[in-house]
DNA sequence: TCTGGGGTCCTGTTTCGC
DNA sequence: TCTGGCGAAACAGGACCC
């Protein structure tokens, strides 16, 4: 489901359908998460600085992402996939591999095509969104097929045709070849997949190192026997913040690191995990990034222990000149168990009486009272006592502008209120698909990328 | 008003324990 | 007791992905 976030926003906001929509961070250092196809026409694409996007498409709608809503929709689609096979490997909220052979859902090209077509119809009926399907004998090829299929299509790569299809394609088509590797290969005179094959495995290993070299050579030959893995356990948990302006005050840097450590602990505990290695990440004013890590004697989820480790790590970092980003992470994860207590004792940190106070501190660090404009993030749903359901078009200077419409309605009218208007309150998103089956509310031209893996006959 | 946030994997180097 | 060697962890950085 490519342009997934933008598609969801268009589906839930009738006035945005057919229009340029950009979802991403709206602060001075935000970047584009997803641009609708209409916005891409202006040259806007993901990972682009928001400021640049605004220059290219000044009249687009700019919205903050609503992960909760995207996640809920994603889960419904994943359920559809799991009905096809127990082997479903989500890559992100909007993409997954399905091993159709393992599920017995398909065994040859014809049956796979049928399953793919039905799946796309089901996704549309269930969510009102369109998804694309790529069918092939391996994960790599299914992924390439799904890229070709979007928007709103289905592509099959037939066994036997893989090599000739890949040959003329850019090396950048292959998963794992980004800007750096692409440049590296280009300097060696390699720009297409068949040139990788011609260069030979030894040359690739020489250029890129063992793992990457071998892997890429195999990919170029369309050899990929990586299995679809249903449940992969998380290996790390981290949080990070980029600040609107660089932080110079060392004291403030320390405080932010503590806040991040607490947030990280909340996520860790929410997932029922603890971890052994604490990682501090610092991006300095000049965008140079460094990490410092420390490994404890055993896994912990104790906020005091993690805060102190992060603080120690910060001691070894020079922050003169200012920092633009700070992050705290935990890796070396373990399921949260009793032996934690032992680990903490071994880590000679916390005394038990301290713990309740720390728990309290973590709870109290819950999101701070928001600023007036922060209460009305662009794109979020609201309800007005008189005018009903709508969404925030923009806010500032004590005013908030709301468009009153719902997924099933006609494009609605806009009204402006004071940010402290008592009749206005935040609301939950409405379902995208209305109960009436004859009411179509598909977003326009949205692409999907559900990679499917089918059996080679 | 250039460059997010949350991850994974790999590599080269250093450290540590036996 | 000193030293060397070796392998496993730890550590730091970088590339990549969505």
Coordinates of C-alpha atoms (C1' of nucleotides) in Angstrom, one line a residue:
Chain A
X1 CA 0.0 0.0 0.0
X2 CA 2.3 2.7 -1.3
X3 CA 1.5 6.3 -0.3
X4 CA -0.4 4.5 2.5
X5 CA -0.6 7.4 4.9
X6 CA -1.7 9.9 2.3
X7 CA -4.3 7.4 0.9
X8 CA -5.8 7.0 4.4
X9 CA -6.0 10.7 4.8
X10 CA -7.7 11.1 1.4
X11 CA -10.1 8.4 2.2
X12 CA -11.1 9.9 5.5
X13 CA -11.2 13.5 4.2
X14 CA -13.4 13.9 1.1
X15 CA -12.1 17.4 0.3
X16 CA -8.6 16.0 -0.2
X17 CA -9.4 13.4 -2.8
X18 CA -7.7 14.1 -6.1
X19 CA -5.5 16.7 -4.3
X20 CA -1.9 16.9 -3.4
X21 CA -1.5 15.6 0.2
X22 CA 1.8 15.5 2.1
X23 CA 2.0 13.7 5.4
X24 CA 5.0 14.2 7.6
X25 CA 6.6 16.3 10.4
X26 CA 5.4 19.9 10.2
X27 CA 8.1 21.4 12.4
X28 CA 11.0 23.4 11.0
X29 CA 13.0 20.2 10.7
X30 CA 10.3 17.9 9.5
X31 CA 10.6 15.6 6.5
X32 CA 8.0 14.0 4.2
X33 CA 6.8 10.6 5.3
X34 CA 4.4 10.1 2.3
X35 CA 3.3 12.2 -0.6
X36 CA 0.1 11.4 -2.5
X37 CA 0.5 10.8 -6.2
X38 CA -0.9 14.2 -6.9
X39 CA 1.8 15.7 -4.8
X40 CA 4.5 13.6 -6.5
X41 CA 3.7 15.3 -9.8
X42 CA 5.3 18.4 -8.2
X43 CA 8.4 16.5 -7.4
X44 CA 7.6 15.9 -3.7
X45 CA 8.7 12.5 -2.4
X46 CA 9.3 10.8 0.9
X47 CA 12.4 11.7 3.0
X48 CA 12.4 15.2 1.4
X49 CA 12.7 18.1 3.8
X50 CA 9.3 19.6 4.4
X51 CA 10.5 23.1 3.5
X52 CA 11.5 21.9 0.1
X53 CA 8.1 20.2 -0.3
X54 CA 6.3 23.4 0.5
X55 CA 8.3 25.3 -2.1
X56 CA 7.5 22.7 -4.7
X57 CA 3.8 22.3 -3.8
X58 CA 2.7 25.3 -1.8
X59 CA -1.0 24.5 -2.2
X60 CA -0.8 20.9 -1.1
X61 CA -2.5 19.8 2.2
X62 CA 0.1 19.3 4.9
X63 CA -0.8 16.8 7.6
X64 CA 0.7 15.2 10.6
X65 CA 0.8 11.4 10.6
X66 CA -1.8 9.5 12.6
X67 CA -0.1 6.3 13.4
X68 CA -2.9 4.9 15.5
X69 CA -5.3 5.0 12.6
X70 CA -2.8 3.6 10.1
X71 CA -2.0 0.8 12.5
X72 CA -5.7 -0.1 12.9
X73 CA -6.2 -0.3 9.2
X74 CA -2.9 -2.2 8.7
X75 CA -4.0 -4.8 11.2
X76 CA -7.2 -5.4 9.3
X77 CA -5.3 -5.9 6.1
X78 CA -2.8 -8.2 7.8
X79 CA -5.8 -10.3 9.0
X80 CA -6.8 -10.8 5.4
X81 CA -3.3 -12.0 4.6
X82 CA -3.2 -14.4 7.5
X83 CA -6.4 -16.0 6.2
X84 CA -4.3 -17.0 3.1
X85 CA -1.3 -18.5 4.9
X86 CA 0.2 -18.8 8.4
X87 CA 3.4 -17.5 6.9
X88 CA 2.9 -13.7 6.8
X89 CA 5.9 -11.5 7.3
X90 CA 5.1 -7.8 7.8
X91 CA 7.8 -5.4 6.6
X92 CA 6.1 -2.3 7.8
X93 CA 2.5 -1.0 8.4
X94 CA 1.8 -1.2 4.7
X95 CA 3.8 -4.1 3.3
X96 CA 4.1 -7.8 3.9
X97 CA 5.3 -11.1 2.3
X98 CA 2.9 -14.0 2.2
X99 CA 4.0 -17.6 1.5
X100 CA 1.0 -18.8 -0.6
X101 CA 2.5 -22.2 -1.1
X102 CA 2.8 -22.8 2.7
X103 CA -0.8 -21.7 3.1
X104 CA -2.0 -24.1 0.3
X105 CA -3.8 -21.0 -1.1
X106 CA -1.9 -21.3 -4.5
X107 CA 0.3 -23.8 -6.3
X108 CA 0.7 -22.4 -9.8
X109 CA 0.5 -19.2 -11.7
X110 CA -3.2 -19.4 -12.4
X111 CA -4.2 -20.1 -8.8
X112 CA -1.8 -17.4 -7.5
X113 CA -3.2 -14.8 -9.9
X114 CA -6.7 -15.7 -8.7
X115 CA -5.7 -15.3 -5.0
X116 CA -4.0 -12.0 -5.7
X117 CA -7.0 -10.6 -7.6
X118 CA -9.4 -11.7 -4.8
X119 CA -7.1 -10.2 -2.2
X120 CA -7.1 -6.8 -3.8
X121 CA -10.9 -6.8 -4.0
X122 CA -11.1 -7.8 -0.3
X123 CA -8.7 -5.1 0.7
X124 CA -10.7 -2.5 -1.2
X125 CA -14.0 -3.8 0.3
X126 CA -12.7 -3.9 3.8
X127 CA -10.7 -0.6 3.9
X128 CA -11.8 1.4 0.9
X129 CA -8.1 1.6 -0.1
X130 CA -6.3 0.0 -3.0
X131 CA -3.4 -2.3 -2.7
X132 CA -1.0 -3.8 -5.2
X133 CA 0.2 -7.3 -5.4
X134 CA 3.4 -8.8 -6.7
X135 CA 3.6 -12.5 -7.3
X136 CA 6.8 -14.4 -7.8
X137 CA 8.9 -17.3 -6.6
X138 CA 11.0 -15.4 -4.1
X139 CA 10.8 -12.4 -1.7
X140 CA 13.1 -10.3 -3.8
X141 CA 11.2 -10.9 -7.0
X142 CA 7.8 -10.5 -5.3
X143 CA 9.0 -7.1 -4.0
X144 CA 10.2 -6.0 -7.4
X145 CA 6.9 -7.2 -8.9
X146 CA 4.8 -5.2 -6.4
X147 CA 6.8 -2.1 -7.1
X148 CA 6.0 -2.5 -10.8
X149 CA 2.3 -3.3 -9.9
X150 CA 1.7 0.0 -8.2
X151 CA -0.5 1.9 -8.2
X152 CA -3.4 -0.3 -7.9
X153 CA -2.2 -3.3 -9.9
X154 CA -1.0 -6.9 -9.9
X155 CA 2.1 -8.2 -11.5
X156 CA 3.4 -11.8 -11.9
X157 CA 7.0 -12.7 -12.6
X158 CA 6.9 -16.0 -14.3
X159 CA 9.5 -18.6 -13.5
X160 CA 12.2 -18.7 -16.2
X161 CA 11.9 -15.0 -17.1
X162 CA 13.6 -13.7 -14.0
X163 CA 17.1 -13.3 -15.3
X164 CA 16.2 -11.6 -18.6
X165 CA 13.9 -9.3 -16.7
X166 CA 16.4 -8.2 -14.1
X167 CA 19.4 -7.9 -16.5
X168 CA 18.8 -4.4 -17.9
X169 CA 17.5 -3.0 -14.6
X170 CA 19.4 -0.5 -12.5
X171 CA 21.4 -2.0 -9.6
X172 CA 19.3 0.3 -7.4
X173 CA 16.3 -1.9 -8.1
X174 CA 17.9 -4.6 -6.0
X175 CA 16.9 -4.5 -2.3
X176 CA 19.9 -3.4 -0.2
X177 CA 21.4 -1.2 -2.8
X178 CA 21.0 2.4 -1.7
X179 CA 22.8 5.6 -2.6
X180 CA 26.2 4.6 -1.1
X181 CA 26.4 1.1 -2.6
X182 CA 25.0 2.5 -5.9
X183 CA 27.7 5.1 -6.1
X184 CA 30.3 2.5 -5.2
X185 CA 29.2 0.2 -8.0
X186 CA 29.0 3.0 -10.5
X187 CA 32.5 4.0 -9.8
X188 CA 33.5 0.5 -10.6
X189 CA 31.6 0.8 -13.9
X190 CA 28.6 -1.3 -12.7
X191 CA 25.2 0.3 -13.2
X192 CA 22.9 -2.6 -14.3
X193 CA 22.1 -6.0 -12.8
X194 CA 23.7 -7.9 -15.7
X195 CA 26.9 -5.9 -15.1
X196 CA 26.9 -7.3 -11.6
X197 CA 26.7 -10.8 -13.1
X198 CA 29.5 -10.0 -15.5
X199 CA 31.7 -8.6 -12.8
X200 CA 31.6 -11.9 -11.0
X201 CA 31.3 -12.9 -7.4
X202 CA 34.9 -12.3 -6.4
X203 CA 34.9 -8.8 -7.7
X204 CA 31.7 -8.0 -5.8
X205 CA 33.1 -9.3 -2.6
X206 CA 36.2 -7.3 -3.2
X207 CA 34.1 -4.1 -3.7
X208 CA 31.5 -4.5 -1.1
X209 CA 32.7 -7.0 1.5
X210 CA 31.8 -10.6 2.2
X211 CA 28.2 -10.6 3.2
X212 CA 27.0 -7.8 0.9
X213 CA 29.1 -9.0 -2.1
X214 CA 27.8 -12.6 -1.9
X215 CA 24.3 -11.5 -1.3
X216 CA 24.1 -9.0 -4.1
X217 CA 25.7 -11.5 -6.6
X218 CA 23.0 -14.0 -5.7
X219 CA 20.3 -11.4 -6.1
X220 CA 21.6 -10.5 -9.5
X221 CA 21.2 -14.1 -10.6
X222 CA 17.7 -14.1 -9.2
X223 CA 18.8 -16.5 -6.5
X224 CA 17.0 -15.8 -3.3
X225 CA 15.8 -18.6 -1.0
X226 CA 15.2 -16.5 2.1
X227 CA 12.1 -18.0 3.8
X228 CA 9.0 -16.0 4.8
X229 CA 9.3 -15.6 8.5
X230 CA 6.1 -15.0 10.4
X231 CA 7.2 -13.8 13.8
X232 CA 10.5 -11.9 14.2
X233 CA 11.3 -10.8 17.6
X234 CA 12.4 -7.2 18.2
X235 CA 16.1 -6.8 18.8
X236 CA 16.1 -3.2 20.1
X237 CA 13.8 -0.5 21.3
X238 CA 14.7 3.1 21.0
X239 CA 13.3 6.6 21.0
X240 CA 14.8 9.8 19.6
X241 CA 13.9 13.4 19.2
X242 CA 15.1 16.0 16.8
X243 CA 14.8 19.5 18.3
X244 CA 13.5 22.5 16.4
X245 CA 16.6 24.4 17.4
X246 CA 19.9 23.0 18.5
X247 CA 20.4 22.7 22.2
X248 CA 23.5 24.3 23.5
X249 CA 22.9 24.2 27.2
X250 CA 24.6 21.1 28.6
X251 CA 22.2 21.0 31.6
X252 CA 19.2 20.9 29.2
X253 CA 20.9 18.2 27.1
X254 CA 21.2 16.1 30.3
X255 CA 17.5 16.6 31.1
X256 CA 16.4 15.6 27.6
X257 CA 18.5 12.4 27.8
X258 CA 16.7 11.6 31.1
X259 CA 13.3 12.2 29.5
X260 CA 14.2 10.0 26.5
X261 CA 15.5 7.3 28.8
X262 CA 12.1 7.3 30.6
X263 CA 10.2 7.2 27.4
X264 CA 12.4 4.3 26.2
X265 CA 11.6 2.4 29.4
X266 CA 7.9 2.9 29.0
X267 CA 8.1 1.4 25.5
X268 CA 10.3 -1.4 26.8
X269 CA 7.9 -2.3 29.6
X270 CA 4.9 -1.9 27.3
X271 CA 6.4 -4.6 25.1
X272 CA 7.2 -6.7 28.2
X273 CA 10.9 -6.6 27.6
X274 CA 14.1 -5.7 29.3
X275 CA 17.6 -5.2 27.8
X276 CA 21.3 -5.4 28.6
X277 CA 22.9 -2.8 26.4
X278 CA 22.0 0.9 26.7
X279 CA 22.8 3.1 23.6
X280 CA 23.0 6.9 23.6
X281 CA 22.8 8.6 20.2
X282 CA 23.8 12.2 19.6
X283 CA 23.5 14.1 16.3
X284 CA 25.5 17.3 16.5
X285 CA 24.9 20.7 15.0
X286 CA 26.8 19.7 11.8
X287 CA 24.7 16.5 11.4
X288 CA 27.6 14.3 12.4
X289 CA 26.2 11.4 14.4
X290 CA 27.8 9.4 17.1
X291 CA 26.7 6.6 19.4
X292 CA 28.0 5.4 22.8
X293 CA 26.9 2.2 24.4
X294 CA 27.3 0.4 27.6
X295 CA 26.5 -3.3 28.4
X296 CA 25.2 -4.1 31.9
X297 CA 25.7 -7.4 33.7
X298 CA 22.1 -8.5 32.9
X299 CA 18.9 -7.2 31.3
X300 CA 17.0 -4.5 33.0
X301 CA 13.9 -2.3 32.6
X302 CA 14.6 -0.2 35.6
X303 CA 14.2 3.5 34.8
X304 CA 16.9 4.5 37.4
X305 CA 19.4 2.1 35.9
X306 CA 18.8 3.1 32.4
X307 CA 18.8 6.8 33.2
X308 CA 22.1 6.5 35.0
X309 CA 23.7 4.5 32.2
X310 CA 22.5 7.1 29.6
X311 CA 23.9 9.9 31.8
X312 CA 27.2 8.2 32.1
X313 CA 27.4 7.7 28.3
X314 CA 26.6 11.4 27.8
X315 CA 29.6 12.3 30.0
X316 CA 31.9 10.9 27.3
X317 CA 30.4 13.1 24.5
X318 CA 31.4 16.6 23.5
X319 CA 28.3 18.7 22.8
X320 CA 29.9 22.1 22.4
X321 CA 28.5 23.6 19.2
X322 CA 25.0 22.2 20.0
X323 CA 23.0 19.1 19.4
X324 CA 20.1 18.7 17.0
X325 CA 19.1 15.2 18.0
X326 CA 19.3 12.9 21.0
X327 CA 18.2 9.3 21.3
X328 CA 18.2 6.5 23.9
X329 CA 17.9 2.9 23.0
X330 CA 18.1 -0.5 24.6
X331 CA 19.3 -3.7 22.8
X332 CA 20.3 -7.2 23.9
X333 CA 16.7 -7.7 24.7
X334 CA 15.2 -10.5 26.9
X335 CA 11.7 -11.3 27.9
X336 CA 10.9 -9.5 31.1
X337 CA 11.5 -12.0 33.9
X338 CA 12.3 -12.2 37.6
X339 CA 15.9 -12.6 37.0
X340 CA 15.8 -8.9 36.3
X341 CA 16.1 -8.3 40.0
X342 CA 19.2 -10.3 40.1
X343 CA 20.6 -8.4 37.2
X344 CA 19.9 -5.1 38.9
X345 CA 21.6 -6.2 42.1
X346 CA 24.6 -7.3 40.0
X347 CA 24.6 -4.0 38.3
X348 CA 25.0 -2.5 41.8
X349 CA 22.5 0.2 41.0
X350 CA 19.1 0.6 42.4
X351 CA 18.1 0.1 45.9
X352 CA 14.6 -1.4 46.2
X353 CA 13.0 1.4 48.2
X354 CA 13.9 3.8 45.4
X355 CA 11.9 1.9 42.9
X356 CA 8.4 3.1 43.6
X357 CA 9.5 6.7 43.4
X358 CA 11.1 6.0 40.1
X359 CA 7.9 4.4 38.8
X360 CA 6.1 7.5 39.8
X361 CA 8.6 9.7 38.1
X362 CA 8.2 7.7 34.9
X363 CA 4.4 8.0 35.1
X364 CA 4.6 11.7 35.9
X365 CA 6.9 12.3 32.9
X366 CA 3.8 11.4 30.7
X367 CA 3.3 14.0 27.9
X368 CA 3.6 17.5 29.2
X369 CA 0.6 19.9 29.1
X370 CA 0.5 20.9 25.5
X371 CA 0.8 24.4 24.0
X372 CA -2.4 25.9 22.6
X373 CA -1.5 25.1 19.0
X374 CA -0.2 21.7 19.9
X375 CA -3.6 20.6 21.0
X376 CA -4.9 20.9 17.4
X377 CA -2.4 19.1 15.1
X378 CA -3.2 19.5 11.4
X379 CA -5.3 16.6 10.1
X380 CA -6.5 15.3 13.4
X381 CA -10.2 14.6 13.9
X382 CA -12.4 16.9 16.1
X383 CA -16.0 17.1 17.1
X384 CA -18.0 20.4 17.5
X385 CA -21.1 20.4 19.6
X386 CA -23.1 22.2 16.9
X387 CA -21.3 21.4 13.6
X388 CA -20.4 17.7 14.2
X389 CA -17.4 15.8 13.0
X390 CA -14.5 17.4 11.2
X391 CA -10.7 17.7 11.1
X392 CA -8.2 20.4 11.8
X393 CA -7.0 22.2 8.7
X394 CA -4.7 24.5 10.6
X395 CA -4.2 26.4 13.8
X396 CA -2.2 29.2 15.2
X397 CA -2.6 32.7 16.8
X398 CA -5.3 31.4 19.1
X399 CA -7.4 30.2 16.2
X400 CA -8.1 26.7 14.8
X401 CA -9.7 26.1 11.4
X402 CA -11.8 23.0 11.0
X403 CA -13.3 21.4 7.9
X404 CA -16.6 19.6 8.7
X405 CA -16.8 16.4 6.7
X406 CA -16.6 12.6 7.2
X407 CA -15.4 9.7 5.1
X408 CA -18.9 9.2 3.7
X409 CA -19.9 12.8 3.2
X410 CA -19.5 15.3 0.4
X411 CA -16.6 17.7 0.8
X412 CA -17.4 19.9 3.7
X413 CA -17.4 23.6 4.8
X414 CA -14.6 25.3 6.8
X415 CA -15.1 27.2 10.0
X416 CA -12.7 28.9 12.3
X417 CA -12.9 28.9 16.1
X418 CA -10.8 30.1 19.1
X419 CA -8.4 27.4 20.2
X420 CA -10.1 27.4 23.6
X421 CA -13.6 27.1 22.2
X422 CA -15.4 24.8 24.8
X423 CA -17.7 23.4 22.1
X424 CA -14.7 21.9 20.2
X425 CA -13.0 18.7 21.3
X426 CA -10.6 16.1 19.9
X427 CA -12.3 13.1 18.4
X428 CA -11.5 9.6 17.3
X429 CA -11.2 8.9 13.5
X430 CA -14.3 7.5 11.8
X431 CA -14.2 4.2 9.9
X432 CA -13.2 4.7 6.3
X433 CA -15.8 2.4 4.8
X434 CA -19.4 3.2 5.4
X435 CA -22.0 0.6 6.1
X436 CA -23.7 1.2 2.8
X437 CA -22.2 -1.2 0.2
X438 CA -23.1 1.0 -2.7
X439 CA -21.2 4.0 -1.4
X440 CA -17.7 3.9 -2.8
X441 CA -15.1 5.8 -1.0
X442 CA -11.9 4.6 -2.5
X443 CA -9.0 7.1 -2.6
X444 CA -7.8 8.0 -6.0
X445 CA -4.9 6.2 -7.5
X446 CA -3.4 4.8 -4.5
X447 CA -0.8 2.2 -4.8
X448 CA -0.1 -0.8 -2.7
X449 CA 2.8 -3.1 -2.3
X450 CA 1.7 -6.4 -0.8
X451 CA 4.5 -8.6 -1.8
X452 CA 3.3 -12.2 -2.3
X453 CA 5.4 -15.2 -2.6
X454 CA 4.0 -17.9 -4.7
X455 CA 5.2 -21.3 -5.6
X456 CA 7.3 -21.9 -8.6
X457 CA 5.7 -24.7 -10.6
Chain B
dT1 C1' 13.5 26.4 6.3
dC2 C1' 18.1 20.9 4.2
dT3 C1' 18.3 16.4 6.0
dG4 C1' 12.4 12.3 10.9
dG5 C1' 11.8 8.1 13.6
dG6 C1' 12.2 3.4 14.3
dG7 C1' 14.3 -0.3 13.1
dT8 C1' 18.0 -4.2 10.9
dC9 C1' 22.3 -5.9 9.5
dC10 C1' 27.3 -5.7 8.6
dT11 C1' 32.2 -4.5 9.4
dG12 C1' 36.5 -3.2 11.6
dT13 C1' 38.6 -2.5 15.9
dT14 C1' 39.3 -3.0 20.7
dT15 C1' 38.8 -5.4 24.9
dC16 C1' 38.6 -9.3 27.8
dG17 C1' 39.0 -13.9 29.6
dC18 C1' 41.1 -18.2 29.3
Chain C
dT1 C1' 55.0 -15.3 36.9
dC2 C1' 55.2 -13.6 32.4
dT3 C1' 53.7 -13.7 27.8
dG4 C1' 51.3 -15.0 23.6
dG5 C1' 47.5 -16.4 21.2
dC6 C1' 42.8 -16.9 20.3
dG7 C1' 37.9 -16.4 20.1
dA8 C1' 34.0 -14.1 21.8
dA9 C1' 31.9 -9.9 23.2
dA10 C1' 31.7 -5.3 23.2
dC11 C1' 31.9 -1.0 20.8
dA12 C1' 31.4 2.4 17.1
dG13 C1' 30.1 3.6 12.7
dG14 C1' 27.7 3.2 8.4
dA15 C1' 24.3 1.6 5.0
dC16 C1' 19.7 0.6 4.2
dC17 C1' 14.6 0.2 4.6
dC18 C1' 9.8 2.0 5.2

